[in-house]
Amino acid sequence: MVKACIFDLDGVIVDTAKYHFIAWRRLANSLGFDFSEEENEKLKGVSRMESLNLILQWGGVEKTEAEKLALTDLKNGWYREYILKMGPEEILEGVVPFLDHLEGLGIRMAVGSSSKNASTILSQIGLTPRFEAVIDGNRITRSKPDPQVFEMGARAMGLPSGECIVFEDAEKGVDAALAGGFLAVGVGSEENLSHAHYVLPNFIGVSLQNILDGIKAKMP
Ligand code: BG6
Ligand code: MG
């Protein structure tokens, strides 16, 4: 019996990957190298510091821990310039009708995001009041693929993981949901997310029943 849905934010509710990419690229360029959009894919769902470590590796650049903190602060300042301009028009198509649909069914809702900017983004797009719990990068000590963020979301609602569906666009996010015993629904391409219980391209025209039927059909 599904009682709640836990949503990842970046890539599920809004497409912030494009802003992360611009800001990280600006940082890489300032250090004398560049990276591709393909490499940027590998940063999805990954924490801020882990993202920097990957980017420095791609550029073959070494930095001290103190320098890395300064670099992540610099990047975050640039990234925040973009997210502070976001508005409800940036909510991905189909999301609001799906939230309305879940609300009508009495399904509870939470956000489970690795981002320390999650509350800012939710407030910019006007969706804060929709979620009973928001667990973000400021609250967790272990990043995805560890299930901590989703476990804290389920705990905040007083529900066991088996009664919650997690929606994720990142491979590691799906890993995290599976590791925590959640029903995992991938949002995006089947190619990266085939380990999920079910994959949706987006939320356009989707109902909870569609998802439950899809999960059932994929179960062995
Ligand atoms: C995740 C994004 O949601 O949050 C990652 O998919 C990002 O790309 C991570 O690195 C941390 O975000 P922030 O906003 O705390 O730098
Ligand atoms: Mg994501």
PDB file of C-alpha atoms and ligand atoms in Angstrom:
ATOM      1  CA  MET A   1       0.000   0.000   0.000  1.00  0.00           C
ATOM      2  CA  VAL A   2       1.625   3.266  -1.138  1.00  0.00           C
ATOM      3  CA  LYS A   3       1.043   6.140   1.308  1.00  0.00           C
ATOM      4  CA  ALA A   4       3.684   8.686   0.237  1.00  0.00           C
ATOM      5  CA  CYS A   5       5.881   9.926  -2.578  1.00  0.00           C
ATOM      6  CA  ILE A   6       9.381  11.309  -2.026  1.00  0.00           C
ATOM      7  CA  PHE A   7      10.705  13.475  -4.844  1.00  0.00           C
ATOM      8  CA  ASP A   8      14.275  14.270  -5.729  1.00  0.00           C
ATOM      9  CA  LEU A   9      14.353  17.949  -6.747  1.00  0.00           C
ATOM     10  CA  ASP A  10      17.080  18.655  -9.328  1.00  0.00           C
ATOM     11  CA  GLY A  11      16.136  16.885 -12.556  1.00  0.00           C
ATOM     12  CA  VAL A  12      12.750  15.677 -11.292  1.00  0.00           C
ATOM     13  CA  ILE A  13      10.855  18.851 -10.388  1.00  0.00           C
ATOM     14  CA  VAL A  14      13.121  21.399 -12.104  1.00  0.00           C
ATOM     15  CA  ASP A  15      15.998  21.245 -14.590  1.00  0.00           C
ATOM     16  CA  THR A  16      18.771  22.900 -12.598  1.00  0.00           C
ATOM     17  CA  ALA A  17      21.500  20.746 -14.208  1.00  0.00           C
ATOM     18  CA  LYS A  18      21.868  23.455 -16.867  1.00  0.00           C
ATOM     19  CA  TYR A  19      22.708  26.069 -14.191  1.00  0.00           C
ATOM     20  CA  HIS A  20      25.075  23.723 -12.353  1.00  0.00           C
ATOM     21  CA  PHE A  21      26.804  23.087 -15.708  1.00  0.00           C
ATOM     22  CA  ILE A  22      27.267  26.790 -16.509  1.00  0.00           C
ATOM     23  CA  ALA A  23      28.647  27.521 -13.028  1.00  0.00           C
ATOM     24  CA  TRP A  24      30.961  24.473 -12.854  1.00  0.00           C
ATOM     25  CA  ARG A  25      32.195  25.174 -16.371  1.00  0.00           C
ATOM     26  CA  ARG A  26      32.979  28.761 -15.459  1.00  0.00           C
ATOM     27  CA  LEU A  27      35.003  27.437 -12.523  1.00  0.00           C
ATOM     28  CA  ALA A  28      36.845  24.853 -14.680  1.00  0.00           C
ATOM     29  CA  ASN A  29      37.567  27.535 -17.309  1.00  0.00           C
ATOM     30  CA  SER A  30      38.988  29.806 -14.598  1.00  0.00           C
ATOM     31  CA  LEU A  31      41.359  26.954 -13.726  1.00  0.00           C
ATOM     32  CA  GLY A  32      42.398  26.574 -17.356  1.00  0.00           C
ATOM     33  CA  PHE A  33      40.396  23.592 -18.604  1.00  0.00           C
ATOM     34  CA  ASP A  34      36.939  22.644 -19.847  1.00  0.00           C
ATOM     35  CA  PHE A  35      34.589  19.668 -19.588  1.00  0.00           C
ATOM     36  CA  SER A  36      31.753  18.355 -21.701  1.00  0.00           C
ATOM     37  CA  GLU A  37      28.007  18.103 -21.267  1.00  0.00           C
ATOM     38  CA  GLU A  38      28.484  14.333 -21.246  1.00  0.00           C
ATOM     39  CA  GLU A  39      30.824  14.612 -18.270  1.00  0.00           C
ATOM     40  CA  ASN A  40      28.273  16.910 -16.620  1.00  0.00           C
ATOM     41  CA  GLU A  41      25.827  13.966 -16.651  1.00  0.00           C
ATOM     42  CA  LYS A  42      28.111  12.264 -14.134  1.00  0.00           C
ATOM     43  CA  LEU A  43      27.529  15.109 -11.669  1.00  0.00           C
ATOM     44  CA  LYS A  44      23.793  14.470 -11.364  1.00  0.00           C
ATOM     45  CA  GLY A  45      22.818  13.502  -7.823  1.00  0.00           C
ATOM     46  CA  VAL A  46      26.424  13.927  -6.661  1.00  0.00           C
ATOM     47  CA  SER A  47      27.170  16.289  -3.724  1.00  0.00           C
ATOM     48  CA  ARG A  48      28.838  19.656  -4.278  1.00  0.00           C
ATOM     49  CA  MET A  49      32.267  18.603  -2.971  1.00  0.00           C
ATOM     50  CA  GLU A  50      32.180  15.246  -4.781  1.00  0.00           C
ATOM     51  CA  SER A  51      31.301  17.115  -7.985  1.00  0.00           C
ATOM     52  CA  LEU A  52      34.321  19.407  -7.542  1.00  0.00           C
ATOM     53  CA  ASN A  53      36.591  16.414  -6.912  1.00  0.00           C
ATOM     54  CA  LEU A  54      35.431  14.792 -10.160  1.00  0.00           C
ATOM     55  CA  ILE A  55      35.877  18.015 -12.147  1.00  0.00           C
ATOM     56  CA  LEU A  56      39.395  18.586 -10.756  1.00  0.00           C
ATOM     57  CA  GLN A  57      40.220  14.990 -11.679  1.00  0.00           C
ATOM     58  CA  TRP A  58      39.036  15.577 -15.281  1.00  0.00           C
ATOM     59  CA  GLY A  59      41.220  18.681 -15.463  1.00  0.00           C
ATOM     60  CA  GLY A  60      44.185  16.954 -13.816  1.00  0.00           C
ATOM     61  CA  VAL A  61      44.276  19.725 -11.192  1.00  0.00           C
ATOM     62  CA  GLU A  62      45.143  19.233  -7.516  1.00  0.00           C
ATOM     63  CA  LYS A  63      43.975  21.557  -4.725  1.00  0.00           C
ATOM     64  CA  THR A  64      44.191  21.599  -0.931  1.00  0.00           C
ATOM     65  CA  GLU A  65      41.045  21.097   1.164  1.00  0.00           C
ATOM     66  CA  ALA A  66      40.964  24.835   1.989  1.00  0.00           C
ATOM     67  CA  GLU A  67      41.268  25.763  -1.685  1.00  0.00           C
ATOM     68  CA  LYS A  68      38.497  23.300  -2.550  1.00  0.00           C
ATOM     69  CA  LEU A  69      36.176  24.940  -0.021  1.00  0.00           C
ATOM     70  CA  ALA A  70      36.884  28.342  -1.565  1.00  0.00           C
ATOM     71  CA  LEU A  71      36.215  26.932  -5.057  1.00  0.00           C
ATOM     72  CA  THR A  72      32.886  25.350  -4.071  1.00  0.00           C
ATOM     73  CA  ASP A  73      31.863  28.669  -2.453  1.00  0.00           C
ATOM     74  CA  LEU A  74      32.761  30.530  -5.625  1.00  0.00           C
ATOM     75  CA  LYS A  75      30.801  28.096  -7.800  1.00  0.00           C
ATOM     76  CA  ASN A  76      27.820  28.194  -5.447  1.00  0.00           C
ATOM     77  CA  GLY A  77      27.748  32.001  -5.607  1.00  0.00           C
ATOM     78  CA  TRP A  78      27.527  31.840  -9.410  1.00  0.00           C
ATOM     79  CA  TYR A  79      24.939  29.033  -9.276  1.00  0.00           C
ATOM     80  CA  ARG A  80      22.784  31.028  -6.845  1.00  0.00           C
ATOM     81  CA  GLU A  81      22.698  33.972  -9.260  1.00  0.00           C
ATOM     82  CA  TYR A  82      20.788  31.664 -11.621  1.00  0.00           C
ATOM     83  CA  ILE A  83      18.482  29.996  -9.117  1.00  0.00           C
ATOM     84  CA  LEU A  84      17.501  33.327  -7.587  1.00  0.00           C
ATOM     85  CA  LYS A  85      16.046  34.222 -10.976  1.00  0.00           C
ATOM     86  CA  MET A  86      13.958  31.022 -11.176  1.00  0.00           C
ATOM     87  CA  GLY A  87      10.174  31.150 -10.973  1.00  0.00           C
ATOM     88  CA  PRO A  88       7.218  28.727 -11.186  1.00  0.00           C
ATOM     89  CA  GLU A  89       7.572  28.683 -14.997  1.00  0.00           C
ATOM     90  CA  GLU A  90      10.649  26.482 -14.513  1.00  0.00           C
ATOM     91  CA  ILE A  91       8.687  23.627 -12.911  1.00  0.00           C
ATOM     92  CA  LEU A  92       8.925  20.710 -15.348  1.00  0.00           C
ATOM     93  CA  GLU A  93       5.810  20.000 -17.390  1.00  0.00           C
ATOM     94  CA  GLY A  94       3.357  17.607 -15.765  1.00  0.00           C
ATOM     95  CA  VAL A  95       4.710  18.017 -12.230  1.00  0.00           C
ATOM     96  CA  VAL A  96       2.021  20.324 -10.805  1.00  0.00           C
ATOM     97  CA  PRO A  97      -0.909  18.267 -12.195  1.00  0.00           C
ATOM     98  CA  PHE A  98       0.747  15.130 -10.762  1.00  0.00           C
ATOM     99  CA  LEU A  99       1.128  16.745  -7.316  1.00  0.00           C
ATOM    100  CA  ASP A 100      -2.532  17.830  -7.495  1.00  0.00           C
ATOM    101  CA  HIS A 101      -3.511  14.288  -8.429  1.00  0.00           C
ATOM    102  CA  LEU A 102      -1.565  12.813  -5.478  1.00  0.00           C
ATOM    103  CA  GLU A 103      -3.042  15.370  -3.108  1.00  0.00           C
ATOM    104  CA  GLY A 104      -6.533  14.396  -4.281  1.00  0.00           C
ATOM    105  CA  LEU A 105      -5.744  10.773  -3.446  1.00  0.00           C
ATOM    106  CA  GLY A 106      -4.489  11.697   0.040  1.00  0.00           C
ATOM    107  CA  ILE A 107      -0.909  10.662  -0.781  1.00  0.00           C
ATOM    108  CA  ARG A 108       1.683  12.364   1.422  1.00  0.00           C
ATOM    109  CA  MET A 109       4.652  14.132  -0.175  1.00  0.00           C
ATOM    110  CA  ALA A 110       8.245  14.943   0.719  1.00  0.00           C
ATOM    111  CA  VAL A 111      11.434  16.085  -1.014  1.00  0.00           C
ATOM    112  CA  GLY A 112      14.747  14.219  -0.687  1.00  0.00           C
ATOM    113  CA  SER A 113      17.550  16.191  -2.327  1.00  0.00           C
ATOM    114  CA  SER A 114      21.360  16.249  -2.044  1.00  0.00           C
ATOM    115  CA  SER A 115      21.309  19.990  -2.691  1.00  0.00           C
ATOM    116  CA  LYS A 116      21.992  22.543   0.021  1.00  0.00           C
ATOM    117  CA  ASN A 117      20.009  24.981  -2.156  1.00  0.00           C
ATOM    118  CA  ALA A 118      16.822  22.881  -2.183  1.00  0.00           C
ATOM    119  CA  SER A 119      14.790  25.200   0.107  1.00  0.00           C
ATOM    120  CA  THR A 120      15.774  28.250  -1.959  1.00  0.00           C
ATOM    121  CA  ILE A 121      14.716  26.540  -5.193  1.00  0.00           C
ATOM    122  CA  LEU A 122      11.402  25.293  -3.737  1.00  0.00           C
ATOM    123  CA  SER A 123      10.640  28.760  -2.481  1.00  0.00           C
ATOM    124  CA  GLN A 124      11.561  30.383  -5.825  1.00  0.00           C
ATOM    125  CA  ILE A 125       9.215  28.055  -7.720  1.00  0.00           C
ATOM    126  CA  GLY A 126       6.459  28.380  -5.113  1.00  0.00           C
ATOM    127  CA  LEU A 127       6.219  24.691  -4.198  1.00  0.00           C
ATOM    128  CA  THR A 128       7.363  24.789  -0.544  1.00  0.00           C
ATOM    129  CA  PRO A 129       3.838  24.411   0.928  1.00  0.00           C
ATOM    130  CA  ARG A 130       3.233  21.261  -1.139  1.00  0.00           C
ATOM    131  CA  PHE A 131       5.669  19.125   0.853  1.00  0.00           C
ATOM    132  CA  GLU A 132       5.245  17.935   4.391  1.00  0.00           C
ATOM    133  CA  ALA A 133       8.995  17.325   4.760  1.00  0.00           C
ATOM    134  CA  VAL A 134      12.033  18.642   2.915  1.00  0.00           C
ATOM    135  CA  ILE A 135      15.272  16.757   3.553  1.00  0.00           C
ATOM    136  CA  ASP A 136      18.185  18.445   1.798  1.00  0.00           C
ATOM    137  CA  GLY A 137      21.956  18.492   1.587  1.00  0.00           C
ATOM    138  CA  ASN A 138      22.215  20.457   4.846  1.00  0.00           C
ATOM    139  CA  ARG A 139      20.584  17.661   6.818  1.00  0.00           C
ATOM    140  CA  ILE A 140      22.413  14.589   5.544  1.00  0.00           C
ATOM    141  CA  THR A 141      25.819  13.180   6.431  1.00  0.00           C
ATOM    142  CA  ARG A 142      25.968  10.552   3.680  1.00  0.00           C
ATOM    143  CA  SER A 143      25.263  11.247  -0.013  1.00  0.00           C
ATOM    144  CA  LYS A 144      23.366   9.118  -2.507  1.00  0.00           C
ATOM    145  CA  PRO A 145      23.798   6.169  -3.239  1.00  0.00           C
ATOM    146  CA  ASP A 146      23.394   5.982   0.544  1.00  0.00           C
ATOM    147  CA  PRO A 147      19.640   5.935   1.294  1.00  0.00           C
ATOM    148  CA  GLN A 148      19.910   8.354   4.253  1.00  0.00           C
ATOM    149  CA  VAL A 149      18.122  11.295   2.582  1.00  0.00           C
ATOM    150  CA  PHE A 150      15.086   9.170   1.683  1.00  0.00           C
ATOM    151  CA  GLU A 151      15.094   7.332   5.023  1.00  0.00           C
ATOM    152  CA  MET A 152      14.959  10.689   6.820  1.00  0.00           C
ATOM    153  CA  GLY A 153      12.055  11.719   4.566  1.00  0.00           C
ATOM    154  CA  ALA A 154      10.113   8.544   5.349  1.00  0.00           C
ATOM    155  CA  ARG A 155      10.878   8.909   9.059  1.00  0.00           C
ATOM    156  CA  ALA A 156       9.680  12.517   9.041  1.00  0.00           C
ATOM    157  CA  MET A 157       6.326  11.231   7.755  1.00  0.00           C
ATOM    158  CA  GLY A 158       6.343   8.286  10.180  1.00  0.00           C
ATOM    159  CA  LEU A 159       6.181   5.748   7.349  1.00  0.00           C
ATOM    160  CA  PRO A 160       8.201   2.630   6.502  1.00  0.00           C
ATOM    161  CA  SER A 161      10.198   2.810   3.253  1.00  0.00           C
ATOM    162  CA  GLY A 162       8.101   0.080   1.627  1.00  0.00           C
ATOM    163  CA  GLU A 163       5.077   2.409   1.682  1.00  0.00           C
ATOM    164  CA  CYS A 164       6.877   5.224  -0.172  1.00  0.00           C
ATOM    165  CA  ILE A 165       7.707   5.730  -3.849  1.00  0.00           C
ATOM    166  CA  VAL A 166      10.920   7.625  -4.580  1.00  0.00           C
ATOM    167  CA  PHE A 167      11.183   9.598  -7.852  1.00  0.00           C
ATOM    168  CA  GLU A 168      14.754  10.055  -9.090  1.00  0.00           C
ATOM    169  CA  ASP A 169      16.512  11.166 -12.276  1.00  0.00           C
ATOM    170  CA  ALA A 170      20.016  10.086 -11.225  1.00  0.00           C
ATOM    171  CA  GLU A 171      21.456   6.605 -11.383  1.00  0.00           C
ATOM    172  CA  LYS A 172      22.883   6.992  -7.875  1.00  0.00           C
ATOM    173  CA  GLY A 173      19.549   8.286  -6.625  1.00  0.00           C
ATOM    174  CA  VAL A 174      17.815   5.141  -7.862  1.00  0.00           C
ATOM    175  CA  ASP A 175      20.577   3.096  -6.172  1.00  0.00           C
ATOM    176  CA  ALA A 176      19.864   4.987  -2.936  1.00  0.00           C
ATOM    177  CA  ALA A 177      16.122   4.338  -3.131  1.00  0.00           C
ATOM    178  CA  LEU A 178      16.661   0.638  -3.806  1.00  0.00           C
ATOM    179  CA  ALA A 179      19.208   0.358  -0.976  1.00  0.00           C
ATOM    180  CA  GLY A 180      16.653   1.850   1.423  1.00  0.00           C
ATOM    181  CA  GLY A 181      13.888  -0.560   0.425  1.00  0.00           C
ATOM    182  CA  PHE A 182      11.763   2.071  -1.338  1.00  0.00           C
ATOM    183  CA  LEU A 183       9.798   1.642  -4.551  1.00  0.00           C
ATOM    184  CA  ALA A 184      12.084   3.401  -7.036  1.00  0.00           C
ATOM    185  CA  VAL A 185      10.713   5.227 -10.062  1.00  0.00           C
ATOM    186  CA  GLY A 186      13.241   6.645 -12.510  1.00  0.00           C
ATOM    187  CA  VAL A 187      12.357   9.898 -14.258  1.00  0.00           C
ATOM    188  CA  GLY A 188      14.232  10.169 -17.547  1.00  0.00           C
ATOM    189  CA  SER A 189      15.734   7.637 -19.895  1.00  0.00           C
ATOM    190  CA  GLU A 190      15.366   3.889 -19.447  1.00  0.00           C
ATOM    191  CA  GLU A 191      19.002   3.603 -20.523  1.00  0.00           C
ATOM    192  CA  ASN A 192      20.501   5.021 -17.271  1.00  0.00           C
ATOM    193  CA  LEU A 193      17.681   4.107 -14.943  1.00  0.00           C
ATOM    194  CA  SER A 194      16.755   0.546 -15.925  1.00  0.00           C
ATOM    195  CA  HIS A 195      17.551  -0.690 -12.403  1.00  0.00           C
ATOM    196  CA  ALA A 196      14.507   1.251 -11.080  1.00  0.00           C
ATOM    197  CA  HIS A 197      11.216  -0.584 -10.458  1.00  0.00           C
ATOM    198  CA  TYR A 198       9.728   1.520 -13.246  1.00  0.00           C
ATOM    199  CA  VAL A 199      10.852   4.407 -15.492  1.00  0.00           C
ATOM    200  CA  LEU A 200       8.825   7.406 -16.696  1.00  0.00           C
ATOM    201  CA  PRO A 201      10.110   9.857 -19.324  1.00  0.00           C
ATOM    202  CA  ASN A 202       8.365  12.704 -17.391  1.00  0.00           C
ATOM    203  CA  PHE A 203       5.149  13.335 -15.420  1.00  0.00           C
ATOM    204  CA  ILE A 204       2.952  14.431 -18.323  1.00  0.00           C
ATOM    205  CA  GLY A 205      -0.415  12.677 -18.050  1.00  0.00           C
ATOM    206  CA  VAL A 206       0.825  10.254 -15.381  1.00  0.00           C
ATOM    207  CA  SER A 207      -1.418   8.796 -12.657  1.00  0.00           C
ATOM    208  CA  LEU A 208      -0.470   6.839  -9.540  1.00  0.00           C
ATOM    209  CA  GLN A 209      -2.322   3.851 -10.989  1.00  0.00           C
ATOM    210  CA  ASN A 210      -0.137   4.003 -14.168  1.00  0.00           C
ATOM    211  CA  ILE A 211       2.930   3.842 -11.961  1.00  0.00           C
ATOM    212  CA  LEU A 212       1.659   1.005  -9.770  1.00  0.00           C
ATOM    213  CA  ASP A 213       0.670  -0.980 -12.887  1.00  0.00           C
ATOM    214  CA  GLY A 214       4.099  -0.293 -14.406  1.00  0.00           C
ATOM    215  CA  ILE A 215       5.904  -1.428 -11.258  1.00  0.00           C
ATOM    216  CA  LYS A 216       3.780  -4.580 -11.096  1.00  0.00           C
ATOM    217  CA  ALA A 217       4.437  -5.396 -14.762  1.00  0.00           C
ATOM    218  CA  LYS A 218       8.206  -5.094 -14.248  1.00  0.00           C
ATOM    219  CA  MET A 219       8.268  -7.190 -11.069  1.00  0.00           C
ATOM    220  CA  PRO A 220       9.488 -10.767 -11.534  1.00  0.00           C
TER     221      PRO A 220
HETATM  222  C1  BG6 B   1      21.940  17.430  -6.608  1.00  0.00           C
HETATM  223  C2  BG6 B   1      22.383  17.707  -8.040  1.00  0.00           C
HETATM  224  O1  BG6 B   1      20.561  17.482  -6.505  1.00  0.00           O
HETATM  225  O2  BG6 B   1      22.526  18.389  -5.723  1.00  0.00           O
HETATM  226  C3  BG6 B   1      23.902  17.732  -8.114  1.00  0.00           C
HETATM  227  O3  BG6 B   1      21.874  16.690  -8.889  1.00  0.00           O
HETATM  228  C4  BG6 B   1      24.447  18.764  -7.134  1.00  0.00           C
HETATM  229  O4  BG6 B   1      24.291  18.035  -9.435  1.00  0.00           O
HETATM  230  C5  BG6 B   1      23.953  18.434  -5.728  1.00  0.00           C
HETATM  231  O5  BG6 B   1      25.866  18.761  -7.151  1.00  0.00           O
HETATM  232  C6  BG6 B   1      24.414  19.446  -4.678  1.00  0.00           C
HETATM  233  O6  BG6 B   1      23.843  20.689  -4.972  1.00  0.00           O
HETATM  234  P1  BG6 B   1      24.170  22.051  -4.244  1.00  0.00           P
HETATM  235  O7  BG6 B   1      23.020  22.943  -4.648  1.00  0.00           O
HETATM  236  O8  BG6 B   1      24.186  21.768  -2.761  1.00  0.00           O
HETATM  237  O9  BG6 B   1      25.484  22.513  -4.728  1.00  0.00           O
HETATM  238 MG    MG B   2      18.363  14.729  -9.396  1.00  0.00          MG
END
